[in-house]
Coordinates of C-alpha atoms in Angstrom, one line a residue:
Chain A
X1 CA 56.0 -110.4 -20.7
X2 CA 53.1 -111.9 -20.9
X3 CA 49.6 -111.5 -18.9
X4 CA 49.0 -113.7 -16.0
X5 CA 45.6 -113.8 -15.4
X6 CA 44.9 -114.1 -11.6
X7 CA 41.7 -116.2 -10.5
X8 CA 38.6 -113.4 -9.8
X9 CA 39.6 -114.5 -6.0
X10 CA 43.0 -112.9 -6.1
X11 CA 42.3 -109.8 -8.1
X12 CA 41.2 -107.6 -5.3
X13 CA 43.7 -108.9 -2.2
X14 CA 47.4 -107.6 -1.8
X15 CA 49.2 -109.5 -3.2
X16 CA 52.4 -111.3 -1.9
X17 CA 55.6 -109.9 -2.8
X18 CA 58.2 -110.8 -0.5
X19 CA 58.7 -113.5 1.2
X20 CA 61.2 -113.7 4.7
X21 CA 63.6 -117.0 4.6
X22 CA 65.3 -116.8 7.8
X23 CA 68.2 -119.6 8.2
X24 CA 69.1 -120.2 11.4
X25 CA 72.1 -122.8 12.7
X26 CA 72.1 -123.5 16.2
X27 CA 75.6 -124.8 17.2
X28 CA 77.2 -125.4 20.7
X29 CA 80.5 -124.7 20.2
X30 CA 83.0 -126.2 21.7
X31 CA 86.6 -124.7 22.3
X32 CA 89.1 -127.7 22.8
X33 CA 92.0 -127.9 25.3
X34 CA 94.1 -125.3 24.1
X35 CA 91.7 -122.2 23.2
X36 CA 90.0 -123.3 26.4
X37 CA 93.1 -122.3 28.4
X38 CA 93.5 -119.3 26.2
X39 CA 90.3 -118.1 27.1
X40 CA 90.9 -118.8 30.8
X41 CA 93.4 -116.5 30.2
X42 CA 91.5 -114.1 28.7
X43 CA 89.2 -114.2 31.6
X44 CA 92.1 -113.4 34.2
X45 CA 93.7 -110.3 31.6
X46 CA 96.4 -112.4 30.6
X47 CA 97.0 -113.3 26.9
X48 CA 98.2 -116.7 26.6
X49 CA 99.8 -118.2 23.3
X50 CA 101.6 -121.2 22.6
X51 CA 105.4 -122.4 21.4
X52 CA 105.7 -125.1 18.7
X53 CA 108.9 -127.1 20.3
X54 CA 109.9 -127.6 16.4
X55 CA 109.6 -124.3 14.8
X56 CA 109.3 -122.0 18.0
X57 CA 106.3 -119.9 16.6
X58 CA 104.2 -118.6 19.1
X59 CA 100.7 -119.5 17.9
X60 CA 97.5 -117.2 19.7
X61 CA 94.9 -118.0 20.1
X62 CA 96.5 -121.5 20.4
X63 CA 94.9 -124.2 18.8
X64 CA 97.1 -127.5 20.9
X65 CA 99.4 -128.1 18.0
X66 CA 101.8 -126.7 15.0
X67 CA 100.1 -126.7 11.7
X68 CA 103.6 -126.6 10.4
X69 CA 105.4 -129.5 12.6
X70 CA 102.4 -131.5 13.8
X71 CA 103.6 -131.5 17.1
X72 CA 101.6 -130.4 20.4
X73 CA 102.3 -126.9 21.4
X74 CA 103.4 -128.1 24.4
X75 CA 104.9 -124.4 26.0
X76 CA 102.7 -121.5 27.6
X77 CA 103.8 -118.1 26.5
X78 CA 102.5 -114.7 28.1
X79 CA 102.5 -112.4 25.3
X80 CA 102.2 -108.7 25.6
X81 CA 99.0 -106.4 25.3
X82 CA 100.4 -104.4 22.7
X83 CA 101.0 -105.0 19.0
X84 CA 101.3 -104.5 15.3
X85 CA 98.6 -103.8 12.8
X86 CA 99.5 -105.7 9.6
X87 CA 96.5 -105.7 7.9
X88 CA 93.0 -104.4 8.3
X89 CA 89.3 -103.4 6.9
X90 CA 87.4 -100.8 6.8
X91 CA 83.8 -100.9 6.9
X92 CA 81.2 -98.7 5.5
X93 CA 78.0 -101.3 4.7
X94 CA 75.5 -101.6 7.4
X95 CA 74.5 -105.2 7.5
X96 CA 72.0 -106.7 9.3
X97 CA 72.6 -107.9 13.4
X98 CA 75.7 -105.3 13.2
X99 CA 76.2 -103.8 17.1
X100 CA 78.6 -101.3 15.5
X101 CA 78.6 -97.5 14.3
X102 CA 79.7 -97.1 10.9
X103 CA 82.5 -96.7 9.5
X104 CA 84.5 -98.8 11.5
X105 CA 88.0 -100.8 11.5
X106 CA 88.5 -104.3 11.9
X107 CA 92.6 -105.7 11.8
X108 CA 94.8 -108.1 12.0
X109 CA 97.1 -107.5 15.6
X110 CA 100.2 -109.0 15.2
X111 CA 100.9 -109.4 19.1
X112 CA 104.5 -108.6 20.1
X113 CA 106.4 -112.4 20.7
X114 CA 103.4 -113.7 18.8
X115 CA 103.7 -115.2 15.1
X116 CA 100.4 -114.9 14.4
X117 CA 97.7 -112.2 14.1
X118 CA 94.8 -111.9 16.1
X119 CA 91.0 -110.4 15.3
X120 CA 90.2 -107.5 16.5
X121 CA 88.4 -103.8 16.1
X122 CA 90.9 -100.2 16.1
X123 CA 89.3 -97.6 17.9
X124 CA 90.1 -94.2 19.6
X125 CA 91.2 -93.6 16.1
X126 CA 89.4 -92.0 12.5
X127 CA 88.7 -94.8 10.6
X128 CA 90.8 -93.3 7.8
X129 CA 94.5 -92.8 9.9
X130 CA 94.8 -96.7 10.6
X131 CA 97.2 -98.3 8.8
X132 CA 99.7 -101.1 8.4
X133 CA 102.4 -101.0 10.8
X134 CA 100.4 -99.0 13.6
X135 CA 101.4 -99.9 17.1
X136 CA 98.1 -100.5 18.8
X137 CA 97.6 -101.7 22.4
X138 CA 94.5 -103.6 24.0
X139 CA 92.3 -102.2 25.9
X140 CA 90.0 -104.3 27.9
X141 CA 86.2 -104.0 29.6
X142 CA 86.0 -103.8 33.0
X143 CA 87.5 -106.4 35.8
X144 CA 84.1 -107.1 36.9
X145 CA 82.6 -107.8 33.0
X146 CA 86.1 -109.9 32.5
X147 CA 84.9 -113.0 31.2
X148 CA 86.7 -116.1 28.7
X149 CA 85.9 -114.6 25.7
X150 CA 88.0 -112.6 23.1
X151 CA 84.9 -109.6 23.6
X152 CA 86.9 -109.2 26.6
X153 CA 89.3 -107.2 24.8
X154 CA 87.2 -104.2 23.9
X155 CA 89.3 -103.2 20.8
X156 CA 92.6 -102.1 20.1
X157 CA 93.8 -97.8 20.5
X158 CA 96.9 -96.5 19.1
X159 CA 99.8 -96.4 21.4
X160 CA 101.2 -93.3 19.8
X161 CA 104.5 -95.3 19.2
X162 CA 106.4 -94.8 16.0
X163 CA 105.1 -97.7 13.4
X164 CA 106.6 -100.8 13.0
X165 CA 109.0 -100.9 10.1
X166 CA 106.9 -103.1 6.9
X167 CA 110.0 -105.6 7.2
X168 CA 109.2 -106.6 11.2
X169 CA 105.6 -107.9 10.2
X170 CA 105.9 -108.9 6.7
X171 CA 106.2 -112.6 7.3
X172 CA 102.7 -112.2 8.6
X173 CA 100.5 -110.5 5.9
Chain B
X1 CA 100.9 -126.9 30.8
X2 CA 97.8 -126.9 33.4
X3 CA 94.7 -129.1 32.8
X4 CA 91.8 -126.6 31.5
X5 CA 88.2 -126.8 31.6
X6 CA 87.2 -127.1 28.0
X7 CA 84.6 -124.3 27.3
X8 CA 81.8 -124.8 25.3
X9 CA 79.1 -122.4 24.6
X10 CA 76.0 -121.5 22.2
X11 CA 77.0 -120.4 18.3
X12 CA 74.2 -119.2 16.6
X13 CA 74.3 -118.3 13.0
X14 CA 71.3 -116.9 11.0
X15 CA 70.9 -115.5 8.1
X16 CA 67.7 -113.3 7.8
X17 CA 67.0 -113.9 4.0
X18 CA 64.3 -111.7 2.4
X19 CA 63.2 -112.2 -1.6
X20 CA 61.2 -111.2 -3.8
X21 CA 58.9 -113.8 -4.9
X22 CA 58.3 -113.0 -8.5
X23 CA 54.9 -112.9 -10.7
X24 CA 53.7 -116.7 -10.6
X25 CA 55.2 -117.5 -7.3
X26 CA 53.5 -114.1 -6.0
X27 CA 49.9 -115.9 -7.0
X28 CA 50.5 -118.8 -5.6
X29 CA 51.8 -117.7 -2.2
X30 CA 48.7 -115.1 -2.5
X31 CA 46.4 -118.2 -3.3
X32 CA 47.8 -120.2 -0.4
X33 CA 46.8 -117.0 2.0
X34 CA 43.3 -117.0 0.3
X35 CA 42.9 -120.8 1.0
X36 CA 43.2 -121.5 -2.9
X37 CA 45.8 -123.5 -4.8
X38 CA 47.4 -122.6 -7.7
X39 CA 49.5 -124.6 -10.6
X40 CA 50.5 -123.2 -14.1
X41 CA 50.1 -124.9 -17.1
X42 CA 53.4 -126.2 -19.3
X43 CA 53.6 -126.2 -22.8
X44 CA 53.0 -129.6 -22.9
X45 CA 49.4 -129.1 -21.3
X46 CA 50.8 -130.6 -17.6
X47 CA 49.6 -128.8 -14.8
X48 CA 53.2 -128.1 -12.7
X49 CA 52.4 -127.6 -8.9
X50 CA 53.9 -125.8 -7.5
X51 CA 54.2 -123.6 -10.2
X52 CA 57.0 -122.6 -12.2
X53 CA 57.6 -119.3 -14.0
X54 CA 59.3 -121.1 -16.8
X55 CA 58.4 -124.4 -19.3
X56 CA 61.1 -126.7 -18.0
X57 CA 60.9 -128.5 -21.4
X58 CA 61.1 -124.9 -23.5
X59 CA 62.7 -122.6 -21.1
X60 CA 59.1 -120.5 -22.2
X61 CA 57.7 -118.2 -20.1
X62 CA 54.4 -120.0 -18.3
X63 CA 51.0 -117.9 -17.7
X64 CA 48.0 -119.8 -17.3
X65 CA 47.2 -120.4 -14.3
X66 CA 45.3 -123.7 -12.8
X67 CA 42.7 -123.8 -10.0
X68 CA 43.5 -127.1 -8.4
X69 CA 41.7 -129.4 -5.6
X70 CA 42.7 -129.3 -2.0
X71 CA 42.5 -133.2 -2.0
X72 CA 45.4 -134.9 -3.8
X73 CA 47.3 -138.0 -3.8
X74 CA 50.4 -139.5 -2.1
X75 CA 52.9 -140.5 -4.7
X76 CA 56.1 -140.9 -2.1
X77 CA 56.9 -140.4 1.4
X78 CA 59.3 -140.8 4.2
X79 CA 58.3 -140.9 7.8
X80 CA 60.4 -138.2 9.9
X81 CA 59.8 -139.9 13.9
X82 CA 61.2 -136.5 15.5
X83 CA 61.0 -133.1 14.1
X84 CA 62.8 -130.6 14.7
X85 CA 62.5 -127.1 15.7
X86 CA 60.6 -125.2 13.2
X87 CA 59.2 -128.4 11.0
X88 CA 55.7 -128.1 10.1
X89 CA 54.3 -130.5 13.0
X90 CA 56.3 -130.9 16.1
X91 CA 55.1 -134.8 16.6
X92 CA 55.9 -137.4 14.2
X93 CA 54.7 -137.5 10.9
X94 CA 55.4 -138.2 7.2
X95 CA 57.3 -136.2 4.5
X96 CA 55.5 -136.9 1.4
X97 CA 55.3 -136.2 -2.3
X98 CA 51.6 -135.0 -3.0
X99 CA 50.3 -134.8 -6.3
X100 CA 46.8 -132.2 -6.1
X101 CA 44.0 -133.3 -7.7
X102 CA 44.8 -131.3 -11.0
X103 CA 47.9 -131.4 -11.3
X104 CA 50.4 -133.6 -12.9
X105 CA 53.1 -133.0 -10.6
X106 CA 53.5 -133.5 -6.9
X107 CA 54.7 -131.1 -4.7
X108 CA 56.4 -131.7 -1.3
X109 CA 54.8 -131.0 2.2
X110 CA 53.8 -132.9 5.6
X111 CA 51.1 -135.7 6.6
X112 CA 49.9 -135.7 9.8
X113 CA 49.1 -139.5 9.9
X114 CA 50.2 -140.2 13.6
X115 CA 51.8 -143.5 12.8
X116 CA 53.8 -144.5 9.7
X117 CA 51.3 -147.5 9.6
X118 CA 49.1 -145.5 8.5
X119 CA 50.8 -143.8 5.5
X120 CA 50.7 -145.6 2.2
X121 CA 52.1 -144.8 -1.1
X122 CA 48.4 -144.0 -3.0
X123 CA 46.8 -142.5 -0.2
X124 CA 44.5 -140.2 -0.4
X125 CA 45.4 -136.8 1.5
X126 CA 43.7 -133.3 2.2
X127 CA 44.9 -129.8 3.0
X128 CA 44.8 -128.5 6.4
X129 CA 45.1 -124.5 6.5
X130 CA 46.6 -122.9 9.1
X131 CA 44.7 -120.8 11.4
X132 CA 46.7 -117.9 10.6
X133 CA 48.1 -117.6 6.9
X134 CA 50.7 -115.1 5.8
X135 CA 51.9 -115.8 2.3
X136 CA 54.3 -118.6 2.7
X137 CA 54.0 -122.8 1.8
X138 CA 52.8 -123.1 5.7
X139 CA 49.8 -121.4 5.0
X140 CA 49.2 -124.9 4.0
X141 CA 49.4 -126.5 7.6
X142 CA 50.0 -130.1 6.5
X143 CA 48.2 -132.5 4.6
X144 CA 46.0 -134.7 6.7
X145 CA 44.7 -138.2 5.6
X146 CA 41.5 -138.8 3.9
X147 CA 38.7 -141.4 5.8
X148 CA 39.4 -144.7 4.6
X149 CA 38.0 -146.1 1.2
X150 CA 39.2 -142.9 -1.0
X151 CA 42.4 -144.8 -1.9
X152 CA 43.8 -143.8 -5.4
X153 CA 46.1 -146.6 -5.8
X154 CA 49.6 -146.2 -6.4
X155 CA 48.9 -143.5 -9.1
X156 CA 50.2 -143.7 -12.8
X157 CA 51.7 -140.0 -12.9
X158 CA 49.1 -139.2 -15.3
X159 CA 47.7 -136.1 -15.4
X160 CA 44.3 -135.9 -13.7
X161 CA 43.7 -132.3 -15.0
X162 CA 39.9 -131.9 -15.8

């Protein structure tokens, strides 16, 4: 390497070493139709998901139409607050803005009558006993902090059922 | 299916990047928060501001540094009529292309020229320094136009290195 030679003015000041880049993207997000009345849902403890007329798939949360068909989801479906874990994370990195203790498990809830998987954290459970297959039911804030967002649902606990056999989720890793 | 209100709500995403600036970028960042300017010269004897840790003819590794003017010239702009959040000014004014006296490159930054009447391709510009200066390109406020008669022309892109 070779020598940079600073001006005599910079020689004796602390120099600058880091420098902070903050990107910030303010959006207003908008949720559509369908995940609107989802999150109304939400809002009143109900889980609502949606029925392709073509396929019959129950699709939460719904998103107005069938990726598959192309056709409105034109039914309303109450689904259940309990379901199957087919597939989840554990994390052990802290990262910055993270409101959680570490380690902790985010999965994939397979909803029962639902065919697909919704977000959410396992708790009420070591980190290292969730699996695929775990029966897991919601469990929700408050009915005075109920509110339409998916926070709503705190996270998910174990019901203590048996697991799910690999074959009843599999179409949904 | 019942009629919904559609929900819409604020999404914020920011990313809180932090770097490391390096050796030459570290002087001119420190030059910036000691009101000085800084270019590096290329292999080719051009003065590159800002400065570079690298010949981008050679790929060599660059060291001498270049004490350059706080005046310089105007060799492109474009006139942004509303800023946004976090631009260096927050009333109209010009992005431009500004070539320090010194250098033989032009680096970009703001003109506070008020109207784009008043912002020319030629023009001669000056540094305003922010009040309070940290280490980062806004040390350097924005560049803020020179009295009238000090007009370069439309420059040549020759180097005006002394």
């Amino acid at each position: 390497v070779s020598e940079l030679v600073l001006p005599a003015a910079l020689r004796d000041v602390e120099p600058v070493r880091k420098l902070e880049i903050p990107a910030r993207l303010d959006y207003e997000f908008t949720a559509g139709a369908a995940t609107s009345r989802f999150l109304q849902g939400i809002a009143r403890k109900k889980i609502l998901g949606e029925r392709c007329p073509v396929c019959r798939k129950v699709y939460v949360p719904p998103r107005g139409s069938c990726p598959t068909d192309g056709v409105p989801t034109a039914e309303q479906v109450e689904l259940a607050h309990t379901g199957t874990v087919t597939t989840f994370c554990v994390v052990n990195v802290q990262f910055y803005g993270q409101a959680m203790d570490l380690p902790y498990v985010c999965a994939t809830v397979l909803l029962d009558g639902a065919d697909i998987g919704l977000f959410g954290l396992v708790q009420d459970v070591p980190a290292d006993e969730v699996r695929m297959g775990m029966r897991v039911e919601a469990v929700w804030v408050e009915d005075e902090k109920l509110a339409p967002t998916l926070t709503s649902i705190e996270f998910w606990r174990p019901t203590g059922e048996p697991d799910a056999p690999y074959e009843s989720f599999r179409e949904h890793v | 299916m019942p009629e919904a209100e559609v929900l819409s709500a604020p999404l914020v995403l920011e990313y809180p990047f932090r770097r490391s600036v390096g050796r030459v970028q570290s002087a001119f960042l420190t030059g910036l928060r000691e009101q000085l300017v800084l270019g590096i010269r290329a292999r080719d004897g051009r003065v590159l501001c800002p400065p570079v840790e690298y010949d981008p003819v050679t790929g060599d590794e660059l060291d001498e540094l270049v004490e350059l003017g706080t005046t310089g010239t105007v060799t492109t702009w474009s006139w942004e009529p509303a800023p946004r959040p976090n631009q260096p000014l927050d009333r109209p004014f010009a992005w431009a292309l500004i070539r320090l006296d010194g250098a033989d490159t032009a680096m970009l930054h703001a003109v506070d020229a008020g109207t784009p009447e008043s912002m020319s391709t030629g023009q001669r510009v000056r540094i305003r320094w922010a009040d309070e200066r940290t280490g980062a390109i806004g040390d350097i406020a924005c560049f803020e136009p020179e009295p009238a008669g000090t007009d370069a022309g439309t420059g040549t892109g020759e180097g005006s290195a002394s």
